[in-house]
Coordinates of C-alpha atoms in Angstrom, one line a residue:
M728 CA 0.1 -0.1 0.1
S729 CA 1.5 3.3 -0.8
S730 CA 1.6 6.6 1.5
S731 CA -1.2 8.0 -0.4
E732 CA -3.4 4.9 -0.5
L733 CA -2.8 4.8 3.4
L734 CA -3.4 8.3 4.2
G735 CA -5.3 9.8 1.4
S736 CA -3.8 13.5 0.9
P737 CA -0.7 15.0 1.2
L738 CA 0.3 15.8 5.0
P739 CA 0.4 19.2 6.5
R740 CA 2.8 20.4 9.2
R741 CA 0.6 19.7 12.4
A742 CA -2.1 22.6 12.4
V743 CA -3.1 22.0 16.2
L744 CA -1.4 21.2 19.4
L745 CA -3.2 17.7 20.2
G746 CA -3.9 17.2 24.2
S747 CA -6.8 19.9 24.5
A748 CA -10.1 19.8 23.0
A749 CA -9.2 16.9 20.7
L750 CA -8.1 14.6 23.4
A751 CA -10.8 16.1 25.9
A752 CA -13.7 13.4 24.3
A753 CA -11.6 10.6 25.3
P754 CA -13.0 8.8 28.5
I755 CA -9.6 8.7 30.0
L756 CA -8.7 12.1 29.5
G757 CA -12.3 13.7 30.1
R758 CA -14.6 13.8 33.3
A759 CA -15.1 10.7 35.2
A760 CA -18.7 10.9 34.6
S761 CA -18.0 10.3 30.9
A762 CA -16.3 6.9 31.9
S763 CA -19.3 6.0 34.2
A764 CA -21.6 6.9 31.2
L765 CA -19.9 4.3 28.9
V766 CA -20.1 1.4 31.8
R767 CA -24.1 2.2 31.9
S768 CA -24.4 2.0 28.2
G769 CA -22.1 -1.3 28.1
R770 CA -20.2 0.2 25.7
P771 CA -16.2 -0.7 25.9
S772 CA -13.8 1.7 26.8
L773 CA -10.1 2.8 26.6
T774 CA -8.8 2.7 30.1
H775 CA -5.2 4.1 29.8
G776 CA -4.9 6.1 27.1
I777 CA -2.6 5.8 23.6
Q778 CA 0.7 5.6 22.8
A779 CA 2.8 5.7 19.4
G780 CA 6.1 4.2 19.3
D781 CA 9.2 2.7 17.6
V782 CA 8.6 5.2 14.9
T783 CA 10.3 5.0 11.8
A784 CA 10.4 7.0 8.4
S785 CA 7.2 4.8 7.1
S786 CA 5.9 3.1 10.1
G787 CA 4.8 3.2 14.0
T788 CA 3.2 1.2 16.7
I789 CA 0.4 2.3 18.2
W790 CA -0.7 0.9 21.7
T791 CA -3.9 0.8 23.8
R792 CA -5.9 -0.9 26.6
A793 CA -9.4 -1.6 26.9
D794 CA -11.6 -2.7 29.7
R795 CA -12.8 -5.8 28.0
A796 CA -12.2 -8.2 25.1
S797 CA -12.7 -6.1 22.3
Q798 CA -10.9 -5.2 18.9
M799 CA -8.5 -2.4 18.2
I800 CA -9.6 -0.1 15.6
V801 CA -6.9 2.4 14.2
E802 CA -8.0 5.2 11.9
V803 CA -4.8 7.1 10.3
A804 CA -4.9 10.4 8.6
G805 CA -2.8 13.2 7.3
D806 CA -4.5 16.4 9.4
P807 CA -6.5 16.3 12.6
S808 CA -9.9 16.4 11.0
F809 CA -9.6 12.9 9.8
R810 CA -10.3 14.1 6.2
N811 CA -10.2 10.9 4.0
A812 CA -8.7 8.8 7.0
R813 CA -8.1 4.9 6.5
R814 CA -9.5 2.5 9.0
L815 CA -7.3 -0.1 9.8
P816 CA -8.5 -3.6 12.2
G817 CA -6.1 -3.8 14.7
P818 CA -5.3 -7.3 17.1
H819 CA -8.2 -8.5 19.6
L820 CA -7.7 -7.4 22.9
R821 CA -7.8 -10.0 25.0
Q822 CA -7.4 -11.2 28.7
S823 CA -4.4 -12.8 28.5
A824 CA -2.5 -9.8 27.6
D825 CA -4.4 -7.8 30.3
F826 CA -6.6 -6.2 27.1
T827 CA -3.6 -4.6 25.7
G828 CA -2.6 -4.5 22.1
K829 CA -0.7 -2.8 19.6
T830 CA -1.7 -2.1 15.8
V831 CA 1.7 -1.3 13.5
L832 CA 1.3 1.4 11.0
R833 CA 3.2 1.3 7.7
G834 CA 3.5 2.7 4.5
L835 CA 3.6 6.1 6.1
P836 CA 5.1 9.3 4.5
S837 CA 8.5 10.4 5.6
G838 CA 8.9 13.6 7.8
Q839 CA 5.2 14.4 8.2
D840 CA 2.9 14.8 11.0
I841 CA 0.4 11.6 11.4
Y842 CA -3.2 11.8 13.3
Y843 CA -4.5 8.6 14.8
R844 CA -7.3 7.9 16.1
V845 CA -8.1 4.7 18.1
T846 CA -11.4 2.9 19.2
A847 CA -12.4 -0.5 21.0
L848 CA -15.1 -2.7 19.4
D849 CA -17.3 -5.2 20.8
D850 CA -19.5 -6.7 18.3
D851 CA -21.3 -3.4 17.3
R852 CA -20.5 -1.4 20.3
A853 CA -17.6 0.8 20.2
S854 CA -15.8 3.2 23.0
E855 CA -15.0 6.4 22.6
P856 CA -12.0 7.4 20.2
I857 CA -9.0 8.7 21.7
I858 CA -7.0 11.0 19.1
G859 CA -3.4 11.0 18.9
H860 CA -0.2 12.2 17.0
F861 CA 3.3 11.6 15.9
R862 CA 5.8 12.6 13.6
T863 CA 7.7 10.5 11.4
P864 CA 11.3 11.2 10.7
S865 CA 12.5 12.4 7.4
R866 CA 14.2 10.5 4.6
A867 CA 16.4 13.9 3.7
R868 CA 18.0 16.4 6.1
K869 CA 15.4 17.7 8.7
D870 CA 16.2 19.4 11.7
I871 CA 15.5 16.8 14.8
T872 CA 14.5 17.6 18.5
F873 CA 13.9 14.6 20.6
L874 CA 14.1 14.6 24.8
W875 CA 15.1 11.9 27.1
S876 CA 15.0 11.3 30.8
G877 CA 13.9 8.3 33.0
D878 CA 13.1 7.3 36.8
L879 CA 9.4 7.3 37.1
A880 CA 7.3 7.3 40.7
G881 CA 10.5 6.1 42.5
Q882 CA 11.1 6.2 46.3
G883 CA 7.7 6.6 47.3
W884 CA 6.8 9.7 45.3
G885 CA 3.5 9.0 43.5
I886 CA 0.6 11.1 41.7
D887 CA -0.2 14.3 44.2
T888 CA -2.7 15.9 42.1
A889 CA -2.9 18.5 44.9
R890 CA 1.0 19.4 43.1
G891 CA 0.4 18.8 39.7
G892 CA 0.7 15.2 39.3
Y893 CA 3.8 14.3 37.0
R894 CA 4.5 17.9 36.0
I895 CA 7.2 17.7 34.0
F896 CA 5.4 16.2 31.1
E897 CA 3.6 19.2 30.6
A898 CA 7.0 20.8 30.3
M899 CA 8.2 18.5 28.0
K900 CA 5.1 18.5 25.8
A901 CA 5.3 22.2 25.4
L902 CA 8.9 21.8 23.6
E903 CA 6.8 19.4 20.9
P904 CA 9.6 16.9 20.1
D905 CA 10.1 15.0 17.4
F906 CA 10.0 11.9 20.1
F907 CA 10.9 11.1 23.7
L908 CA 13.4 8.5 24.7
H909 CA 12.6 7.0 27.9
N910 CA 15.8 5.9 29.0
G911 CA 14.6 3.3 31.7
D912 CA 13.2 3.2 35.1
N913 CA 9.6 3.3 33.6
I914 CA 8.3 2.1 37.0
Y915 CA 9.4 1.2 40.3
A916 CA 8.1 -2.3 40.7
D917 CA 9.6 -2.6 44.0
G918 CA 8.7 1.2 45.2
P919 CA 5.0 0.7 46.9
I920 CA 3.1 3.8 47.0
T921 CA 1.4 4.4 50.3
E922 CA -1.2 7.5 51.0
T923 CA 1.3 9.8 52.3
Q924 CA 5.0 10.4 52.6
A925 CA 6.5 13.4 54.6
L926 CA 8.4 16.5 53.4
P927 CA 11.3 18.2 55.0
D928 CA 9.2 20.9 56.3
G929 CA 6.6 18.8 58.1
S930 CA 3.9 18.8 55.3
L931 CA 2.7 15.5 53.7
W932 CA 2.9 14.0 50.2
H933 CA -0.6 12.7 49.4
N934 CA -0.4 10.0 47.0
V935 CA -3.0 8.6 44.8
V936 CA -2.9 4.7 45.8
T937 CA -4.0 1.7 44.1
P938 CA -4.2 -2.0 45.1
E939 CA -1.2 -3.2 43.1
K940 CA 1.0 -0.3 44.4
A941 CA 0.8 -1.3 48.0
K942 CA 3.4 -3.8 47.9
V943 CA 6.6 -4.5 45.7
A944 CA 5.5 -6.6 42.5
E945 CA 5.8 -10.3 42.1
T946 CA 2.9 -11.9 40.4
L947 CA 2.2 -10.5 36.9
A948 CA -1.0 -8.6 37.9
E949 CA 1.2 -6.6 40.4
Y950 CA 3.5 -5.6 37.4
R951 CA 1.0 -4.7 34.9
G952 CA -0.6 -2.7 37.6
N953 CA 2.8 -0.4 38.0
Y954 CA 2.2 0.7 34.6
K955 CA -1.8 1.5 34.9
Y956 CA -0.7 3.4 38.1
N957 CA 1.5 5.8 35.9
L958 CA -1.2 5.8 33.4
L959 CA -3.3 7.7 35.9
D960 CA -1.7 10.7 35.4
A961 CA -3.3 13.1 32.9
K962 CA -0.2 15.1 32.2
L963 CA 1.5 11.8 31.2
R964 CA -1.1 10.3 29.2
A965 CA -1.5 13.8 27.1
F966 CA 2.3 13.8 26.4
Y967 CA 2.2 10.1 25.4
A968 CA -1.0 10.8 23.0
D969 CA 1.1 13.2 21.2
V970 CA 4.8 12.2 21.1
A971 CA 6.6 9.4 19.8
L972 CA 8.4 6.9 22.7
I973 CA 11.4 4.9 22.5
A974 CA 11.2 2.7 25.7
Q975 CA 13.8 1.0 27.4
W976 CA 14.2 -0.7 30.5
D977 CA 16.5 -0.7 33.6
D978 CA 16.3 -2.3 37.1
H979 CA 13.4 -1.2 38.9
E980 CA 11.0 -2.7 36.1
T981 CA 11.7 -5.9 38.0
R982 CA 13.3 -4.8 41.1
N983 CA 16.3 -2.6 42.3
N984 CA 19.8 -3.2 40.8
W985 CA 18.4 -7.2 39.6
Y986 CA 20.5 -9.5 38.1
P987 CA 20.3 -12.7 36.2
G988 CA 20.5 -15.6 38.6
E989 CA 20.2 -13.7 41.7
I990 CA 18.3 -15.2 44.8
L991 CA 16.6 -12.7 46.9
T992 CA 17.0 -12.3 50.7
D993 CA 14.9 -9.6 51.3
S994 CA 12.1 -10.4 53.5
A995 CA 9.4 -8.2 51.3
Y996 CA 9.4 -10.7 48.6
T997 CA 8.1 -14.6 48.9
E998 CA 9.3 -15.1 45.6
K999 CA 13.3 -15.1 45.8
R1000 CA 14.2 -16.1 42.4
V1001 CA 14.8 -12.8 40.3
D1002 CA 14.9 -14.8 37.3
V1003 CA 11.1 -15.5 38.0
L1004 CA 10.2 -12.1 38.9
A1005 CA 12.2 -11.1 35.7
R1006 CA 10.2 -13.3 33.1
R1007 CA 7.1 -11.4 34.7
A1008 CA 8.6 -8.4 34.4
R1009 CA 9.7 -8.6 31.2
Q1010 CA 6.0 -9.7 29.6
A1011 CA 4.2 -6.7 31.5
F1012 CA 6.8 -4.4 29.8
H1013 CA 6.2 -5.5 26.3
E1014 CA 2.4 -5.6 27.1
Y1015 CA 2.3 -2.0 28.2
Q1016 CA 5.2 -0.5 26.2
P1017 CA 4.9 0.6 22.4
L1018 CA 7.7 -1.4 21.0
N1019 CA 7.5 -2.8 17.5
P1020 CA 5.7 -6.5 18.2
S1021 CA 8.4 -8.1 16.3
Y1022 CA 10.1 -7.6 19.4
D1023 CA 7.6 -8.9 21.8
D1024 CA 7.9 -12.7 20.8
E1025 CA 12.0 -13.2 21.8
G1026 CA 11.3 -10.6 24.6
R1027 CA 14.0 -8.1 23.1
I1028 CA 14.7 -4.6 23.9
Y1029 CA 17.8 -3.8 22.6
R1030 CA 17.4 -2.2 19.1
V1031 CA 18.0 0.4 16.8
L1032 CA 15.8 3.1 15.5
H1033 CA 16.8 4.8 12.4
Q1034 CA 15.8 8.6 12.4
G1035 CA 17.2 9.6 8.7
P1036 CA 20.4 10.7 7.8
L1037 CA 21.1 12.6 10.7
L1038 CA 20.7 10.5 13.6
D1039 CA 20.6 6.6 14.6
V1040 CA 19.7 5.6 18.0
F1041 CA 21.0 2.5 19.5
V1042 CA 18.8 1.3 22.8
L1043 CA 20.8 -0.9 24.7
D1044 CA 19.7 -3.6 27.5
M1045 CA 21.9 -3.5 30.2
R1046 CA 20.0 -5.8 32.3
W1047 CA 18.7 -9.0 30.9
Y1048 CA 22.4 -10.2 29.8
R1049 CA 24.7 -8.7 32.3
D1050 CA 27.1 -10.9 34.8
A1051 CA 26.6 -10.7 38.7
N1052 CA 27.0 -7.6 40.7
S1053 CA 30.6 -8.1 42.1
T1054 CA 33.5 -6.0 43.3
N1055 CA 34.1 -5.7 39.6
K1056 CA 37.9 -6.3 39.3
Q1057 CA 37.9 -9.2 37.0
T1058 CA 40.7 -9.3 34.5
A1059 CA 39.0 -10.9 31.5
N1060 CA 35.6 -10.1 29.9
D1061 CA 33.2 -13.0 30.7
G1062 CA 30.3 -11.2 29.2
G1063 CA 30.2 -7.9 30.7
I1064 CA 26.8 -5.8 31.1
L1065 CA 25.5 -6.5 27.8
G1066 CA 26.4 -10.1 27.2
R1067 CA 28.6 -11.0 24.1
T1068 CA 25.9 -11.4 21.7
Q1069 CA 24.5 -7.9 22.1
A1070 CA 28.1 -6.5 22.3
E1071 CA 28.6 -8.0 18.5
W1072 CA 25.3 -6.8 17.5
L1073 CA 26.4 -3.1 18.6
K1074 CA 29.4 -3.2 16.6
R1075 CA 27.9 -4.7 13.8
E1076 CA 25.3 -2.1 13.8
L1077 CA 27.5 1.1 14.5
A1078 CA 29.8 0.0 11.8
A1079 CA 26.9 -0.4 9.4
S1080 CA 25.4 3.1 10.1
K1081 CA 25.6 6.0 7.9
A1082 CA 23.9 8.3 10.1
T1083 CA 25.8 11.3 10.8
W1084 CA 25.1 11.2 14.5
K1085 CA 25.0 7.6 16.7
V1086 CA 23.1 8.3 20.0
L1087 CA 23.9 5.1 22.5
A1088 CA 20.8 5.1 24.8
A1089 CA 22.6 3.3 28.0
D1090 CA 20.2 2.6 31.0
M1091 CA 23.4 2.7 33.1
P1092 CA 26.3 5.4 33.4
L1093 CA 29.7 4.7 32.1
T1094 CA 31.5 6.8 34.4
D1095 CA 29.3 7.4 37.6
V1096 CA 30.0 4.8 40.4
V1097 CA 26.8 2.9 41.4
N1098 CA 27.3 0.9 44.4
D1099 CA 25.0 -2.2 44.9
A1100 CA 24.1 -2.3 49.0
T1101 CA 21.2 -4.1 48.5
E1102 CA 22.2 -7.1 49.8
G1103 CA 24.5 -5.9 52.3
T1104 CA 27.6 -6.1 50.2
A1105 CA 30.1 -3.9 48.7
N1106 CA 29.2 -4.7 45.2
F1107 CA 28.8 -2.4 41.8
E1108 CA 25.8 -1.9 39.8
A1109 CA 27.0 -0.3 37.0
I1110 CA 30.2 -0.5 34.7
A1111 CA 32.6 1.7 36.9
Q1112 CA 34.4 0.7 40.3
D1113 CA 36.0 3.9 41.7
D1114 CA 39.8 2.5 40.7
N1115 CA 40.6 5.0 38.1
G1116 CA 43.2 2.5 36.7
R1117 CA 43.3 0.2 33.9
P1118 CA 40.3 -1.3 33.1
L1119 CA 38.4 -4.2 35.3
G1120 CA 35.4 -5.9 35.2
R1121 CA 32.7 -4.7 33.3
E1122 CA 35.0 -1.9 32.1
I1123 CA 36.6 -4.3 29.9
Q1124 CA 34.0 -4.5 27.5
F1125 CA 33.4 -1.1 27.0
A1126 CA 37.2 -0.4 26.3
D1127 CA 36.9 -3.0 23.7
I1128 CA 34.0 -1.2 22.1
F1129 CA 35.6 2.3 22.6
T1130 CA 38.6 0.7 20.8
F1131 CA 36.4 -0.8 18.0
L1132 CA 34.9 2.5 17.4
K1133 CA 38.2 4.1 16.9
R1134 CA 40.1 1.2 14.7
H1135 CA 37.2 1.5 12.0
D1136 CA 36.8 5.5 12.5
I1137 CA 33.3 5.4 13.5
R1138 CA 33.0 8.8 14.9
N1139 CA 29.8 11.1 16.0
V1140 CA 29.0 8.6 19.1
V1141 CA 27.1 10.7 22.0
W1142 CA 26.0 8.5 24.8
L1143 CA 22.8 9.2 26.8
T1144 CA 21.5 7.7 30.2
T1145 CA 19.8 8.4 33.6
D1146 CA 19.5 5.9 36.5
V1147 CA 21.7 8.2 39.1
H1148 CA 18.8 10.9 39.6
Y1149 CA 20.8 14.0 38.8
T1150 CA 22.0 15.7 35.6
A1151 CA 25.4 16.0 34.2
A1152 CA 27.7 16.1 31.5
Y1153 CA 31.0 14.3 31.0
Y1154 CA 33.8 14.5 28.1
F1155 CA 35.9 11.5 28.0
D1156 CA 39.5 12.4 27.5
P1157 CA 41.9 9.9 26.0
A1158 CA 44.8 12.1 26.8
T1159 CA 43.9 11.9 30.6
A1160 CA 42.7 8.6 31.1
A1161 CA 44.4 5.3 32.1
Y1162 CA 43.1 3.6 29.1
S1163 CA 43.4 5.8 26.2
D1164 CA 42.9 3.6 22.9
F1165 CA 39.8 5.6 21.8
N1166 CA 38.3 8.7 20.3
P1167 CA 37.2 11.5 22.8
F1168 CA 33.2 11.4 23.3
W1169 CA 30.5 12.8 25.9
Q1170 CA 28.3 11.3 27.8
F1171 CA 24.9 13.4 28.9
T1172 CA 23.2 12.2 32.4
T1173 CA 20.0 13.4 33.1
G1174 CA 16.5 12.2 35.6
P1175 CA 14.7 11.7 37.5
L1176 CA 11.4 12.1 35.8
H1177 CA 9.4 12.2 39.0
A1178 CA 11.4 10.4 41.8
G1179 CA 13.8 11.0 44.6
A1180 CA 16.6 12.8 43.5
F1181 CA 19.8 12.5 45.1
P1182 CA 23.4 13.5 45.3
A1183 CA 26.4 13.2 42.4
S1184 CA 28.0 10.0 42.7
K1185 CA 32.1 9.7 42.5
V1186 CA 33.3 10.1 39.0
D1187 CA 35.8 6.9 37.7
T1188 CA 38.6 8.3 35.4
T1189 CA 39.7 5.1 33.8
F1190 CA 38.5 6.5 30.7
G1191 CA 39.3 10.0 31.0
A1192 CA 35.8 11.4 32.2
Q1193 CA 35.7 15.4 33.0
T1194 CA 33.0 16.7 34.7
K1195 CA 31.9 19.5 33.0
F1196 CA 28.9 20.1 34.7
V1197 CA 26.7 18.7 37.2
K1198 CA 23.3 19.6 39.3
A1199 CA 22.3 17.4 42.0
P1200 CA 20.8 18.1 45.4
T1201 CA 23.0 17.9 48.8
L1202 CA 20.2 15.6 50.6
A1203 CA 19.4 12.3 49.4
N1204 CA 15.7 11.6 48.3
T1205 CA 14.8 15.1 47.4
A1206 CA 11.0 15.5 46.5
P1207 CA 9.6 15.9 42.9
D1208 CA 7.9 19.4 43.8
T1209 CA 11.7 20.6 43.9
E1210 CA 14.2 21.9 40.9
Y1211 CA 15.7 18.5 41.0
Q1212 CA 13.5 17.1 38.1
F1213 CA 15.1 16.7 35.2
F1214 CA 15.2 16.0 31.4
G1215 CA 17.6 16.5 28.5
E1216 CA 16.7 18.3 24.7
V1217 CA 18.9 17.1 21.9
K1218 CA 18.7 19.2 18.5
I1219 CA 20.5 18.3 15.3
A1220 CA 20.5 21.0 12.7
A1221 CA 20.0 20.0 9.4
D1222 CA 22.0 22.5 7.6
T1223 CA 25.2 22.2 9.5
G1224 CA 24.8 18.8 11.1
K1225 CA 25.8 20.4 14.5
L1226 CA 24.1 18.7 17.7
R1227 CA 23.1 20.6 20.4
V1228 CA 22.4 19.1 24.2
N1229 CA 20.3 21.2 26.4
L1230 CA 19.7 19.9 30.2
R1231 CA 16.7 21.4 31.3
D1232 CA 14.7 21.2 35.0
N1233 CA 11.1 20.4 35.3
S1234 CA 10.2 23.9 34.4
G1235 CA 11.7 23.6 31.0
A1236 CA 14.4 26.1 32.0
V1237 CA 17.9 25.6 30.2
L1238 CA 20.5 24.6 33.0
W1239 CA 23.6 24.2 30.8
S1240 CA 24.2 23.3 27.1
T1241 CA 26.8 22.5 24.5
E1242 CA 27.0 22.4 20.7
L1243 CA 28.9 19.4 19.0
E1244 CA 30.4 20.2 15.7
P1245 CA 30.2 16.6 13.4
H1246 CA 33.1 15.0 12.4
R1247 CA 33.5 15.0 9.0
R1248 CA 35.5 12.1 6.8

């Protein structure tokens, strides 16, 4: 099917910003009375909004959830009036997948705004529709803007509607990005949400609460409930309805600092086998995130998203394939944090990339020293171990990757991460490194979206990391209603190819920025 056949007319630039009048008709975004009326009428309802994800120049994946067994129907058009819209029957939303489903739109035109409308059909009864929007990357050189961050609803800080809920999503939506990279910790499955949480001034934070968030997640239903909890927030739903998502995971989608084969001693868990918990967590992640369903059957999260001639985004999985957390002093690469298969995949994809910029979305930082004290040990959770010397442990795998990039003259590589709950910028300089067989590069760190913020970690200088900027609180678990909630913005100029990084706080204010010149062969 051609683009014109699919959409019926050429696609103009976006005429209106979705999320206000267009979205108000949807039951999940409208008044409670509207949802009640649907229940009384016996019609199905879309319970947790819509999302678009893994968007390419010609395709995109649409996600939704209904309240019952029904069929997902998607209409797609080139303008918000839905003139000449095409109606695409999607999958049946079944109880086995918690009534979630995805429809892949193919044959889309590149570099255009796409409008879609989702309903659930139960026999001849249709739900109220929800309208969404996303933008396909251009096959030609065109300006790109995207955002990244992570860490949502952590440390007991849930949705306090009186304080604006997840208000950072409103600031991000105002920037009208092409897409959002959620860098991990989409949920805190190991973090129960209670009705109140004390603030330093003696006042109380009042959380929305649900049964699934009353304890640590162990069952599939509890993991699913964590995603449903976050989707109760109106600002988050409006953002996801308007901006395409690239979803990644880290540890809290399962349990803090987990690794394959781990056996828990934590009394909060009746299921002690992390591998059992991780399988349930991974299923819920794939059910509730708009990854292209081609990755669902194998449960894969690492992938590359081509965003036109200026950008490729490489999404890493530093959790499922990792070795055990340890003192991280091994002298040989035993699979590291990526595992051998993923590491070799990454090298092949980087070598094959024709894009000017290669952005590596890493759910763990390269240089920040992250300890794993969850089981009373002195082990390390991330890559660095604070000895500042030659590469050891997980550093060996990354020394190999950095040297591979240099040997094959693969330039313009930028690393983006979250995880540590503050924002920072690091320049990796081989001239000051203990291991120097690599080309210079940058890592930019941001987050949290809505969680406790923490003081900055130590910086390991094995790879010559130099701190160019950092903003972090002095007190651990600083609340989300402070200035210490962060996201990052990346802007790539079509005419010059330059890449600008803006580190922003939850008001949208720019805290620090830098512009990188592309290396040209």
